[in-house]
Short mmCIF file of C-alpha atoms and ligand atoms in Angstrom, two decimals:
data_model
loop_
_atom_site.label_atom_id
_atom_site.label_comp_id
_atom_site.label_asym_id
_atom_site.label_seq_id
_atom_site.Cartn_x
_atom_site.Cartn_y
_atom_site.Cartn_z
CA UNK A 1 0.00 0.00 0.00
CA UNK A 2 1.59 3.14 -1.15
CA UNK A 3 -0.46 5.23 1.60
CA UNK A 4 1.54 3.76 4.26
CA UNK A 5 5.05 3.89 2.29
CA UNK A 6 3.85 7.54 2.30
CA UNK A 7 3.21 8.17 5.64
CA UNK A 8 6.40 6.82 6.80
CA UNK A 9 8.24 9.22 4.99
CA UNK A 10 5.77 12.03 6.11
CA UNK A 11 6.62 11.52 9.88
CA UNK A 12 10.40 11.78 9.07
CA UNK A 13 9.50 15.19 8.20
CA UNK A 14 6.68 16.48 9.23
CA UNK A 15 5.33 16.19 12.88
CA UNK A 16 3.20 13.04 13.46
CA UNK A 17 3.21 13.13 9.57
CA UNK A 18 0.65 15.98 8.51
CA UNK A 19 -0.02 19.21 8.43
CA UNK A 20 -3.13 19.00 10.50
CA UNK A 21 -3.63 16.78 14.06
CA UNK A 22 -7.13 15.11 12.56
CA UNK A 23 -5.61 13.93 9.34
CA UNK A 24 -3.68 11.47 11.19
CA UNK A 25 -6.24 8.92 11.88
CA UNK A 26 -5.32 8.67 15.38
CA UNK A 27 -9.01 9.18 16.60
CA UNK A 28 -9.92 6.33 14.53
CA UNK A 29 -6.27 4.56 14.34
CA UNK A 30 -4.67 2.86 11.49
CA UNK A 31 -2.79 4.41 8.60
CA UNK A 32 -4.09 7.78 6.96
CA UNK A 33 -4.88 7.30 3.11
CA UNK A 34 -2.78 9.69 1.15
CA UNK A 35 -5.21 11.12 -1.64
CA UNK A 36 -4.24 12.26 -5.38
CA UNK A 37 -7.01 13.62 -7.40
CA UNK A 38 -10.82 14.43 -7.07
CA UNK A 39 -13.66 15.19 -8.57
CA UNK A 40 -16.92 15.55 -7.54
CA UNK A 41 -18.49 13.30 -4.87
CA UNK A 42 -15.22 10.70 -5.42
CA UNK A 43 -11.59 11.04 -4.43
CA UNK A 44 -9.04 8.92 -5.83
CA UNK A 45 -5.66 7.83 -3.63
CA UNK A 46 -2.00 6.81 -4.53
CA UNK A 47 -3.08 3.61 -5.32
CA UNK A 48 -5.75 4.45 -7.67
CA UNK A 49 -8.68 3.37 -4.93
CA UNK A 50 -11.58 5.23 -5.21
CA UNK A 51 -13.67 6.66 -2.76
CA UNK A 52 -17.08 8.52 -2.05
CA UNK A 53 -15.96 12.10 -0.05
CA UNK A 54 -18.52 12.88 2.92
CA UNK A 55 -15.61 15.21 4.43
CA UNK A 56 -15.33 17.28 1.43
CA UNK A 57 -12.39 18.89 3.18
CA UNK A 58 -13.86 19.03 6.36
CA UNK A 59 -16.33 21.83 4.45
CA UNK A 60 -15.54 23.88 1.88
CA UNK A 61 -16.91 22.22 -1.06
CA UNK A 62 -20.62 22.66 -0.96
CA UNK A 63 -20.99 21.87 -4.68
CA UNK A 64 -18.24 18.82 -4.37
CA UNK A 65 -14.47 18.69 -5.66
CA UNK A 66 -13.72 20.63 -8.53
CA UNK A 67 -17.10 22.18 -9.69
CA UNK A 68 -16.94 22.84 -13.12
CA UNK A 69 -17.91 26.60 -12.83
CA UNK A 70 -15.45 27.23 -9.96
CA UNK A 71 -12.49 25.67 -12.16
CA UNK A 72 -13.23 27.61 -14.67
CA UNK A 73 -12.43 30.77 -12.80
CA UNK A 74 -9.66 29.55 -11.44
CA UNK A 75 -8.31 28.71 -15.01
CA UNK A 76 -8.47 32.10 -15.91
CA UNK A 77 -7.20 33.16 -13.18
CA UNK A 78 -3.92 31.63 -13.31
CA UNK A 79 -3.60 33.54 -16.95
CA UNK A 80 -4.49 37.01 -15.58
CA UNK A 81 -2.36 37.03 -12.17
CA UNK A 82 -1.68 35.03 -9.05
CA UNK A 83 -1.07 38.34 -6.30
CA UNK A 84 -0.34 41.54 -6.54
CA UNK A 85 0.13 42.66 -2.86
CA UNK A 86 -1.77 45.98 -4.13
CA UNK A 87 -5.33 46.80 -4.55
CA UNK A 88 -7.43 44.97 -6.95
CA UNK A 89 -10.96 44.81 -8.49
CA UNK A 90 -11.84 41.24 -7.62
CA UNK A 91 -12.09 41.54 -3.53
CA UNK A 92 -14.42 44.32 -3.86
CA UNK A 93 -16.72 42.64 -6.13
CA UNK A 94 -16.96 39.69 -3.23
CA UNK A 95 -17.09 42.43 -0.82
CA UNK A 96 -19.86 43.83 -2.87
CA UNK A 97 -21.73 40.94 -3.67
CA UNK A 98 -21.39 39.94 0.53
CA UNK A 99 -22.21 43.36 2.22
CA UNK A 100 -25.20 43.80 -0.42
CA UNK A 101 -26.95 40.90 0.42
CA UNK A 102 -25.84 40.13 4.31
CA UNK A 103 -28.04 42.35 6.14
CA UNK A 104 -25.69 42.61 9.14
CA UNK A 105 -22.62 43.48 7.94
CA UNK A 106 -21.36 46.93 6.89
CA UNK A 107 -18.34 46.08 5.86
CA UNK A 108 -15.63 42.70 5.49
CA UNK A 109 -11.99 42.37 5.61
CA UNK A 110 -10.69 39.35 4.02
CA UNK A 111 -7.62 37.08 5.71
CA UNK A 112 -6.24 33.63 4.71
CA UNK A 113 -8.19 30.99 7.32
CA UNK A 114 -10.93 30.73 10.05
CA UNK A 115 -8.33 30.97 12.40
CA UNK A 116 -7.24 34.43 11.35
CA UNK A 117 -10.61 35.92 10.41
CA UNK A 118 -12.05 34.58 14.58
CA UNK A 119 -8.55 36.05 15.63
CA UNK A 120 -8.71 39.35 14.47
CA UNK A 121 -12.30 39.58 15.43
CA UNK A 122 -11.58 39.31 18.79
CA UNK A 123 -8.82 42.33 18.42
CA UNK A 124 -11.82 44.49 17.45
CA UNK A 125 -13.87 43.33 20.35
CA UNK A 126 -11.03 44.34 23.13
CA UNK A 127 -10.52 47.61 21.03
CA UNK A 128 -14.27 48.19 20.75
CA UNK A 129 -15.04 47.56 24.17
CA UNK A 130 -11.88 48.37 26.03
CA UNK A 131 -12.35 45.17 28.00
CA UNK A 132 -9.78 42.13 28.15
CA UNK A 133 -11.86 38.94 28.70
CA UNK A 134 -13.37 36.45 26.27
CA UNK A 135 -16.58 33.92 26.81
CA UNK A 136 -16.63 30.80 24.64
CA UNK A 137 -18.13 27.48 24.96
CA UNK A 138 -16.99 24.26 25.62
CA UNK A 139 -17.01 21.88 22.49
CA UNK A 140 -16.67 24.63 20.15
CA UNK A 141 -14.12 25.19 17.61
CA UNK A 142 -12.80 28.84 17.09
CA UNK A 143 -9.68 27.89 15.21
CA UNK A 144 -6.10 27.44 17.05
CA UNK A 145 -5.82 30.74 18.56
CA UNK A 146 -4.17 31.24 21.51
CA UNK A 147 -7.25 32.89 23.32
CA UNK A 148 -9.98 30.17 22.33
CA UNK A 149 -7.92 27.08 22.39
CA UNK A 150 -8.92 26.75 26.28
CA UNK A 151 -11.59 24.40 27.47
CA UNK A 152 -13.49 24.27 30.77
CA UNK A 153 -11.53 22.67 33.66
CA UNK A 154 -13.43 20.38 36.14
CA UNK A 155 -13.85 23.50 38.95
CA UNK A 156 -15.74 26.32 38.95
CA UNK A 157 -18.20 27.10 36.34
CA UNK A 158 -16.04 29.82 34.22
CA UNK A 159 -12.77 28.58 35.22
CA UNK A 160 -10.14 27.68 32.35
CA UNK A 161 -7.07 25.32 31.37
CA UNK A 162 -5.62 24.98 28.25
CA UNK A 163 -5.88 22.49 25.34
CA UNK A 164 -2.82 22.76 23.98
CA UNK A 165 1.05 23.12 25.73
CA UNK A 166 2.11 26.62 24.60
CA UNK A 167 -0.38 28.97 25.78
CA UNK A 168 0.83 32.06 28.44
CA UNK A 169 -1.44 32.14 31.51
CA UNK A 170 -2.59 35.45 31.10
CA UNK A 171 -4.52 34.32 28.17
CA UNK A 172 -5.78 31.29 29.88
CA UNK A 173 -6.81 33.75 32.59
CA UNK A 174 -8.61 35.93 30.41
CA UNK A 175 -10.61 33.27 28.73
CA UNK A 176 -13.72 32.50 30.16
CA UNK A 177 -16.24 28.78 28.97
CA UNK A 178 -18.75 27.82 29.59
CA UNK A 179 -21.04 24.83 29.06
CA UNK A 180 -23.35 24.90 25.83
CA UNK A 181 -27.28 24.71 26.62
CA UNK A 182 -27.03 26.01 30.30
CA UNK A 183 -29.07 29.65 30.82
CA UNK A 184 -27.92 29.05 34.42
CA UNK A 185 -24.69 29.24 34.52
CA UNK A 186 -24.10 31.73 31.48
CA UNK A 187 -26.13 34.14 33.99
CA UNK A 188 -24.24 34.10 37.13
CA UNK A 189 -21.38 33.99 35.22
CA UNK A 190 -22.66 37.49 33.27
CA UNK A 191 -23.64 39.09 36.42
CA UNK A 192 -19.91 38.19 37.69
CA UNK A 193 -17.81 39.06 35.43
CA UNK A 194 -20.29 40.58 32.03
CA UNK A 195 -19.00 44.00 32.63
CA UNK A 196 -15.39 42.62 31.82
CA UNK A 197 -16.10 40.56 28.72
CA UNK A 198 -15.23 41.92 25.39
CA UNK A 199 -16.95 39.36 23.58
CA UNK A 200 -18.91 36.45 23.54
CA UNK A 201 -17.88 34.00 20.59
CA UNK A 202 -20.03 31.21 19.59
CA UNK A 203 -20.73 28.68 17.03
CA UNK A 204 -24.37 29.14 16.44
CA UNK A 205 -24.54 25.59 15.27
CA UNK A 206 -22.11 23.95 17.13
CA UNK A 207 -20.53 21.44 14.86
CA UNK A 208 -16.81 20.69 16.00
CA UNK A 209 -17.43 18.29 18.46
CA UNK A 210 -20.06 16.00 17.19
CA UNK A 211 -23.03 18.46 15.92
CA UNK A 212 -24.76 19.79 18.92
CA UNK A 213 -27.85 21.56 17.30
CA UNK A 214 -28.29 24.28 20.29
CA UNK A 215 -31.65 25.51 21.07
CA UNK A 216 -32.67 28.57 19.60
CA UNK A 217 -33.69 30.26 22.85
CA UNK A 218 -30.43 29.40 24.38
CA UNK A 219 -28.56 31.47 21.20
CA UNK A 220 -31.22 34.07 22.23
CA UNK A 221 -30.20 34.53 25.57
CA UNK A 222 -26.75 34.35 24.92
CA UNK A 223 -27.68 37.22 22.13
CA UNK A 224 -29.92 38.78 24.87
CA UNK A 225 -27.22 39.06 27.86
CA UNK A 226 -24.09 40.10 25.61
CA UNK A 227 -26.12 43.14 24.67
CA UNK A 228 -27.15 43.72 27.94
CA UNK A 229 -23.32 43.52 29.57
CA UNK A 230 -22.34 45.26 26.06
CA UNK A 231 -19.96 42.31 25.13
CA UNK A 232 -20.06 41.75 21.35
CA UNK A 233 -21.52 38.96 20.07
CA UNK A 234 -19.26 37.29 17.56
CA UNK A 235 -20.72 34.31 15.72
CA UNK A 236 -18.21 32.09 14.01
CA UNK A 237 -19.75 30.83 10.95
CA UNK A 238 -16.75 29.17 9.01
CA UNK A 239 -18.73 26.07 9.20
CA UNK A 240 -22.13 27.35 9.20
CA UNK A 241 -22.00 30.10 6.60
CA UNK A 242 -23.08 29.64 3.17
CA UNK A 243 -23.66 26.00 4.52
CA UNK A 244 -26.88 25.86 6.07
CA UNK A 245 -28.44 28.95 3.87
CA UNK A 246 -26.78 32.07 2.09
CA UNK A 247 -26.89 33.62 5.12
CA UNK A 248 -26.43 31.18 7.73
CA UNK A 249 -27.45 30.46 11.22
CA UNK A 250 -27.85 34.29 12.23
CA UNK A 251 -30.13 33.86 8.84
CA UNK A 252 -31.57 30.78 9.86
CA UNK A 253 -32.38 32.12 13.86
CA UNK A 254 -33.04 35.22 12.51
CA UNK A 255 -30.41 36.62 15.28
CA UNK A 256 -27.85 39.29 14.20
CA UNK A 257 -24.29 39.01 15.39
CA UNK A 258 -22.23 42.36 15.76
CA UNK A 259 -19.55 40.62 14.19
CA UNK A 260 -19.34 37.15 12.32
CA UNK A 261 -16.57 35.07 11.17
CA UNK A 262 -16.40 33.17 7.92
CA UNK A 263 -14.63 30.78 6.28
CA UNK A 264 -14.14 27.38 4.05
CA UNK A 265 -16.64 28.13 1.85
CA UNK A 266 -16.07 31.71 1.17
CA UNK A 267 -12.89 30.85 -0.47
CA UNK A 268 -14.75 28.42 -3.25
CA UNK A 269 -12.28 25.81 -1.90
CA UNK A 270 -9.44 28.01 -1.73
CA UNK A 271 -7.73 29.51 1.58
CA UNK A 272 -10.24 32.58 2.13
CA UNK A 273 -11.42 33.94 5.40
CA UNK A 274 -13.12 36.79 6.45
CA UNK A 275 -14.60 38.85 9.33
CA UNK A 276 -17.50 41.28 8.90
CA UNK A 277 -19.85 43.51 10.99
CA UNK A 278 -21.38 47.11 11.56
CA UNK A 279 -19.16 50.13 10.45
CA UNK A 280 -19.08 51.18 13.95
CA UNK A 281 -16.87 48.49 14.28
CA UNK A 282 -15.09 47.14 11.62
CA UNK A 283 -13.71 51.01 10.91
CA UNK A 284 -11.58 50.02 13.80
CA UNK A 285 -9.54 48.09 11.63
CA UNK A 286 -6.51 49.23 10.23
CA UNK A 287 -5.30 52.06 8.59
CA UNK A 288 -8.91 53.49 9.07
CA UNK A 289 -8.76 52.67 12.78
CA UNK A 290 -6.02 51.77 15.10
CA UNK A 291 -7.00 47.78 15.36
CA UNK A 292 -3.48 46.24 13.13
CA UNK A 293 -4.69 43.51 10.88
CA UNK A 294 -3.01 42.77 7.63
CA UNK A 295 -2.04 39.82 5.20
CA UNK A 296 0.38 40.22 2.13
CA UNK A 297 -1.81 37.10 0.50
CA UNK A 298 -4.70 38.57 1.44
CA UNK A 299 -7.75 38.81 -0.95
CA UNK A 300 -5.27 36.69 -3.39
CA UNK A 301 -7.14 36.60 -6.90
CA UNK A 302 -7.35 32.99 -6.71
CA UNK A 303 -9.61 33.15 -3.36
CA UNK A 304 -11.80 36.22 -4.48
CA UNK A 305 -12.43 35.11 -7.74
CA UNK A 306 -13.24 31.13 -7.03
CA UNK A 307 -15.18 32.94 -3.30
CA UNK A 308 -17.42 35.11 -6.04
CA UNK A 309 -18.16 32.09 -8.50
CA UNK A 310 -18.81 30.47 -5.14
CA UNK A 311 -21.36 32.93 -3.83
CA UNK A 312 -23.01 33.55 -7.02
CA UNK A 313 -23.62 29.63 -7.94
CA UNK A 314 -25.19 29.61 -3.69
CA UNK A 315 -27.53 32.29 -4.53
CA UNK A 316 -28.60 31.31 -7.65
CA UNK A 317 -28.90 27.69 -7.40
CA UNK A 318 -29.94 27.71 -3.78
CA UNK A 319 -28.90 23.89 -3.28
CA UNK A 320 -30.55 23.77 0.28
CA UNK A 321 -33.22 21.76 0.12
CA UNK A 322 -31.81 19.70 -2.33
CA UNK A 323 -28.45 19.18 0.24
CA UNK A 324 -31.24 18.53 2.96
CA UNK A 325 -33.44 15.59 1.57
CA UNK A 326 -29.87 13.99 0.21
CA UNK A 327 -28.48 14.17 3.88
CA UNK A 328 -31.74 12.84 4.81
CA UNK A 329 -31.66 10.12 3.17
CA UNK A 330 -27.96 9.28 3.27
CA UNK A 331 -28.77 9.16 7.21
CA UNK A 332 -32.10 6.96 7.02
CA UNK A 333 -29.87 4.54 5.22
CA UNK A 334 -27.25 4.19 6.81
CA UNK A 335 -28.99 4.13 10.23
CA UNK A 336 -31.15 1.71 8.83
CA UNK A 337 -28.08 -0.48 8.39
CA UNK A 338 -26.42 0.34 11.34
CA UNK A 339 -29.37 -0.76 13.57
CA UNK A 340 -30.25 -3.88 11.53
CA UNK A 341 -26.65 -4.95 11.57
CA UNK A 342 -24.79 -3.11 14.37
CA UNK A 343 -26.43 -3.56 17.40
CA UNK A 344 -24.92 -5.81 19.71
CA UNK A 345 -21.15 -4.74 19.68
CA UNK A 346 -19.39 -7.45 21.27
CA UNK A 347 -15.83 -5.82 20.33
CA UNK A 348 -16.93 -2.20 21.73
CA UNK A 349 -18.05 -4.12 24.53
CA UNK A 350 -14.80 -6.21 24.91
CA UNK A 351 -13.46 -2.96 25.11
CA UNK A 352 -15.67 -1.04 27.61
CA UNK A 353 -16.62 -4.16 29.90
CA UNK A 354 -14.79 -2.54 32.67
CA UNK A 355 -16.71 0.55 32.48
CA UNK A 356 -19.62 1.82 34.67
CA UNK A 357 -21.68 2.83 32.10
CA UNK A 358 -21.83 -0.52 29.93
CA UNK A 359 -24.44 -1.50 27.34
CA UNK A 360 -24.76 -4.15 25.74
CA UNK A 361 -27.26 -3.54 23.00
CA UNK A 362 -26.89 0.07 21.16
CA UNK A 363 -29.48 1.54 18.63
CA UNK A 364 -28.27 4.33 16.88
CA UNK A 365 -29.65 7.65 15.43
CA UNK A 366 -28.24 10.53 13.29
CA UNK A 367 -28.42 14.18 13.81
CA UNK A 368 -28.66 16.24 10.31
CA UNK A 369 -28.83 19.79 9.99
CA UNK A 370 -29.45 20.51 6.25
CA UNK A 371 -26.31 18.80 4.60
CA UNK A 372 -24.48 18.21 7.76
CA UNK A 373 -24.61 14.97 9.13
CA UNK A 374 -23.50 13.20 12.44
CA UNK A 375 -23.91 9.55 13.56
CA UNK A 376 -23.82 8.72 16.80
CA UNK A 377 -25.22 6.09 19.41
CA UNK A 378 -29.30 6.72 20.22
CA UNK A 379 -29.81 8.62 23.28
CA UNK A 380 -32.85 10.16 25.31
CA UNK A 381 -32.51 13.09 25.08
CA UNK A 382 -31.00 15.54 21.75
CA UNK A 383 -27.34 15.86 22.86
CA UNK A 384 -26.58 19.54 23.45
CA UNK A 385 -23.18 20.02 25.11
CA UNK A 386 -19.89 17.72 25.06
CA UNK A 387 -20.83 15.95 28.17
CA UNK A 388 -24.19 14.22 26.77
CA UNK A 389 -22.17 12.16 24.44
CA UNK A 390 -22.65 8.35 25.23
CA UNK A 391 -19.51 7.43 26.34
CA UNK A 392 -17.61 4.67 23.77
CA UNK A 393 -18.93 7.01 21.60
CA UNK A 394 -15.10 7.53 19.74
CA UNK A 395 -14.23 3.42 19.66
CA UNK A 396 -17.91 3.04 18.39
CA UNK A 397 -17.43 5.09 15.40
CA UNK A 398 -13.79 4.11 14.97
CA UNK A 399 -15.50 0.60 13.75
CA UNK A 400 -17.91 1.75 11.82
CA UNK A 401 -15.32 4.47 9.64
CA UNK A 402 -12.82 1.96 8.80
CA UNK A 403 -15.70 -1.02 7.77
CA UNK A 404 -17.06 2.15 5.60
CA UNK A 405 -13.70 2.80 4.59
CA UNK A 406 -12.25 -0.54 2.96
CA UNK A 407 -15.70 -0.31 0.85
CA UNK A 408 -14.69 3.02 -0.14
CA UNK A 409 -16.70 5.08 1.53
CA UNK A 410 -14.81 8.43 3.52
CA UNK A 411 -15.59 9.85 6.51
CA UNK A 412 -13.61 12.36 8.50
CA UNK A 413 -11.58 10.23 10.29
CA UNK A 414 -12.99 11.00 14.10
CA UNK A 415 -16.10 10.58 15.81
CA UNK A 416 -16.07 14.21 17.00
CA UNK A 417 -16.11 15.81 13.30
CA UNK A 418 -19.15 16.09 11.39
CA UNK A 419 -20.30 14.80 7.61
CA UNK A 420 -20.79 16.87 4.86
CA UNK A 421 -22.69 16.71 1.75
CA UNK A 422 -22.05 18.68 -1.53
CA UNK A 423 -24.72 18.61 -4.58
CA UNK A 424 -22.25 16.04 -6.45
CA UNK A 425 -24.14 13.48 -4.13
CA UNK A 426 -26.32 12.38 -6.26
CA UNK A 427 -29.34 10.00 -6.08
CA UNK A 428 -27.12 7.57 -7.81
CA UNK A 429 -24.01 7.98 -5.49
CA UNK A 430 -26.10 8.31 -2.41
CA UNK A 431 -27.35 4.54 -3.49
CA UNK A 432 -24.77 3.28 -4.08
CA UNK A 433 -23.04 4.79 -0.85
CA UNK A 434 -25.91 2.56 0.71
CA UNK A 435 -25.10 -0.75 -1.21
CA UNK A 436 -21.50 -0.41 -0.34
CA UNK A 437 -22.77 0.75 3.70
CA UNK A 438 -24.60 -2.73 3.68
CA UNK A 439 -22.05 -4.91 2.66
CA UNK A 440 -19.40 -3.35 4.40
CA UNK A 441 -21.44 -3.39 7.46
CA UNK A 442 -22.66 -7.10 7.46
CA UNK A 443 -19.21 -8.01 6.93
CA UNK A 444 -17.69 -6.25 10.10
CA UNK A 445 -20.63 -7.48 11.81
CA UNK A 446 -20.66 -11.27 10.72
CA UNK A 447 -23.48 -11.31 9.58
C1 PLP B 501 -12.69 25.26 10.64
C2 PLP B 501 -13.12 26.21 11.67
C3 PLP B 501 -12.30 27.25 12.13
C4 PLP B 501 -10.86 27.37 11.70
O1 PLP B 501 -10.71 27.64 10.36
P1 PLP B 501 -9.29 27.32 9.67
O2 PLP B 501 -9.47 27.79 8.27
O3 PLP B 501 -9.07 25.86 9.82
O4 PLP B 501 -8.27 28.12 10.41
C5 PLP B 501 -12.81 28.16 13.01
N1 PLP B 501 -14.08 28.07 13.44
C6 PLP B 501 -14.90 27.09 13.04
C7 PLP B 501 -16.31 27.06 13.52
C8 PLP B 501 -14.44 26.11 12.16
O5 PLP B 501 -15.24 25.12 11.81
#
């Protein structure tokens, strides 16, 4: 297998062998497949396998690998320039074509990644509001950031340590999470410290840790109390944006951020990320205000021109409703499957037989929020925050990716990352995804 030869040589020079933790397989173990070409629905690897893509890098390809009318662009492009480092027409028509139609946002600046766009968002909070502190939530993703990559320790409500080795105390300090779906403690925690937080950042459909669909009334009061303490309310939408509607889960709750971050998609598949809100505060941003923010591949032709082809196919075609019913029915099938075939788990239960919380017969369910899918274990009640996921939930799934996966079928390799469909799932490949789901399932299974 030349994906293995591969990877060898990748961890002689590259930590752990990628250029990304996730990629490595080591939620799911086993060897990561080393991919060459795509189109569409399928990817192809080194060794010529093919595959059906539900990761469709992990989000950015809402119409599937190499859609014809984004490659197009991109052609071109490479004949008419690949940066300038100077002022161009091609950002402002995306900037155009965003601030006309996004009724929240006055104005965008464009950056390489989702990272970048959520961290110089936050600059503009602490500059808007003169105030030091951040509130996020546990189980959601803001990017690797210094400030955000913290995580609720096991005291106090509010109090932080880090996920990662690396990060100065004083920004642990200043970084405040919370639980998702508790109005309890994001209250005593406002009328503690509210007066001190800069801003409140959120994924308004939490889908970096499994995809924890939040009630709307709990977004509300999050919107409700940030206003009232005069944090900003920053939603990061590089998942959500342009994924669940053109103007995504502020759209779709029908609650406006003051600023919102965005990313993967804008860029058409290319490295493109942006932050956006009111004048009053994005004319903070440098030169026009003294917030320093600044990228010398910023707004590179390549991003602006496949981000516009991008944004113009979304509003046009609107694939929503198509991307829902495929999801839909990807997910009936498949948990169809699973629970004819992958009930009894006698390996997962090998495995967990020392632990408290042992079952011995699992059902399983999906959650889908228009094309984003995520399978998991059945439980009572909708899982919310990080802490309602069954536990085994990781080794479960594990099983389950790599039976999919020597039938050709691709998931993102952990049980914490969510599916994705693109319209290149077709009615035919979403079959056929089902065919290959059975077999590949009875066989793990013995049955
Ligand atoms: C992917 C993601 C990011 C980080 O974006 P990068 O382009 O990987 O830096 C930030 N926030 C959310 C919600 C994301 O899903």
């Amino acid at each position: 297998m030349k994906s293995r030869e591969l990877f060898e040589r990748a961890k002689l020079v590259s930590p752990g062998g990628v250029h990304s933790p996730v990629r490595s397989f080591n939620s799911v173990g086993g060897t990561p497949i080393f991919f060459e070409t795509a189109q569409g629905a399928m990817m192809t690897d080194v060794d010529g396998n093919q595959y059906i893509d539900y990761c469709q890098s992990f989000g950015p390809l809402l119409f599937g690998h190499r859609d014809e009318t984004i490659s197009k662009t991109v052609r071109e492009t490479v004949d008419m320039a690949w940066s300038f480092g100077a002022c161009e027409p091609y950002s402002l028509e995306l900037a155009e074509f965003l601030v006309s139609r996004i009724p929240f946002i006055d104005k965008i600046r464009f950056v390489n990644s989702g990272t970048e766009s959520v961290m110089s968002a936050l600059r503009v909070a602490r500059a808007a509001t003169k105030r030091h502190k951040i509130l996020k939530f546990d189980g959601c993703y803001h990017g690797h950031l210094d400030a955000l990559l913290v995580k609720a320790g096991s005291g106090l409500a509010g109090e932080s340590s880090s996920d990662s080795a690396g990060i100065g105390s004083e920004i642990i300090a200043n970084t405040l999470v919370l639980p998702l779906d508790d109005e309890e403690a994001l209250e005593k925690l406002f009328e503690r410290e509210g007066d001190q937080i800069a801003a409140v950042a959120i994924e308004p459909l939490p889908a970096n840790y499994g995809l924890l669909i939040q009630r709307k009334e709990f977004i509300e009061k999050v919107a409700k109390l940030s206003r009232k303490y005069g944090a900003l309310l920053l939603f990061d939408e590089v998942i959500s944006g342009f994924r669940v509607s053109p103007l995504g889960m502020a759209g779709d709750l029908g609650i406006e951020p003051d600023l919102v971050c965005y990313g993967k998609i804008i860029g058409g598949g290319f490295p493109v990320g942006a932050y956006a809100g009111k004048s009053q505060y994005m004319d903070l941003v440098a030169p026009q205000g003294p917030v320093y923010q600044a990228g010398t591949l910023s707004a590179n032709p390549f991003g602006m021109r496949a981000g516009l082809a991008m944004m113009q196919k979304i509003w046009q075609e609107q694939p929503y409703d198509l991307l829902s019913k495929s999801c839909k029915e990807l997910m009936n099938g498949l948990v169809r499957i699973l629970n004819l075939y992958a009930r009894i788990d006698e390996k997962t239960n090998t495995i967990f037989s020392q632990n408290k919380n042992y079952i011995s017969e699992i059902e399983w369910e999906s959650v889908t929020y228009g094309s984003l899918f995520w399978l998991k274990q059945k439980t009572e009640q909708p899982v919310r925050s990080i802490d309602a996921i069954p536990i085994g939930h990781k080794q479960r799934f594990a099983r389950i990716f790599h039976a999919l996966l020597n039938q050709g079928i691709y998931l993102a390799p952990s049980g914490y990352e969510v599916g994705f469909l693109s319209t290149a799932h077709t009615k035919s490949i979403i079959d056929d995804t089902l065919d290959k789901a059975e077999n590949a399932i009875k066989k793990e299974f013995g049955k």
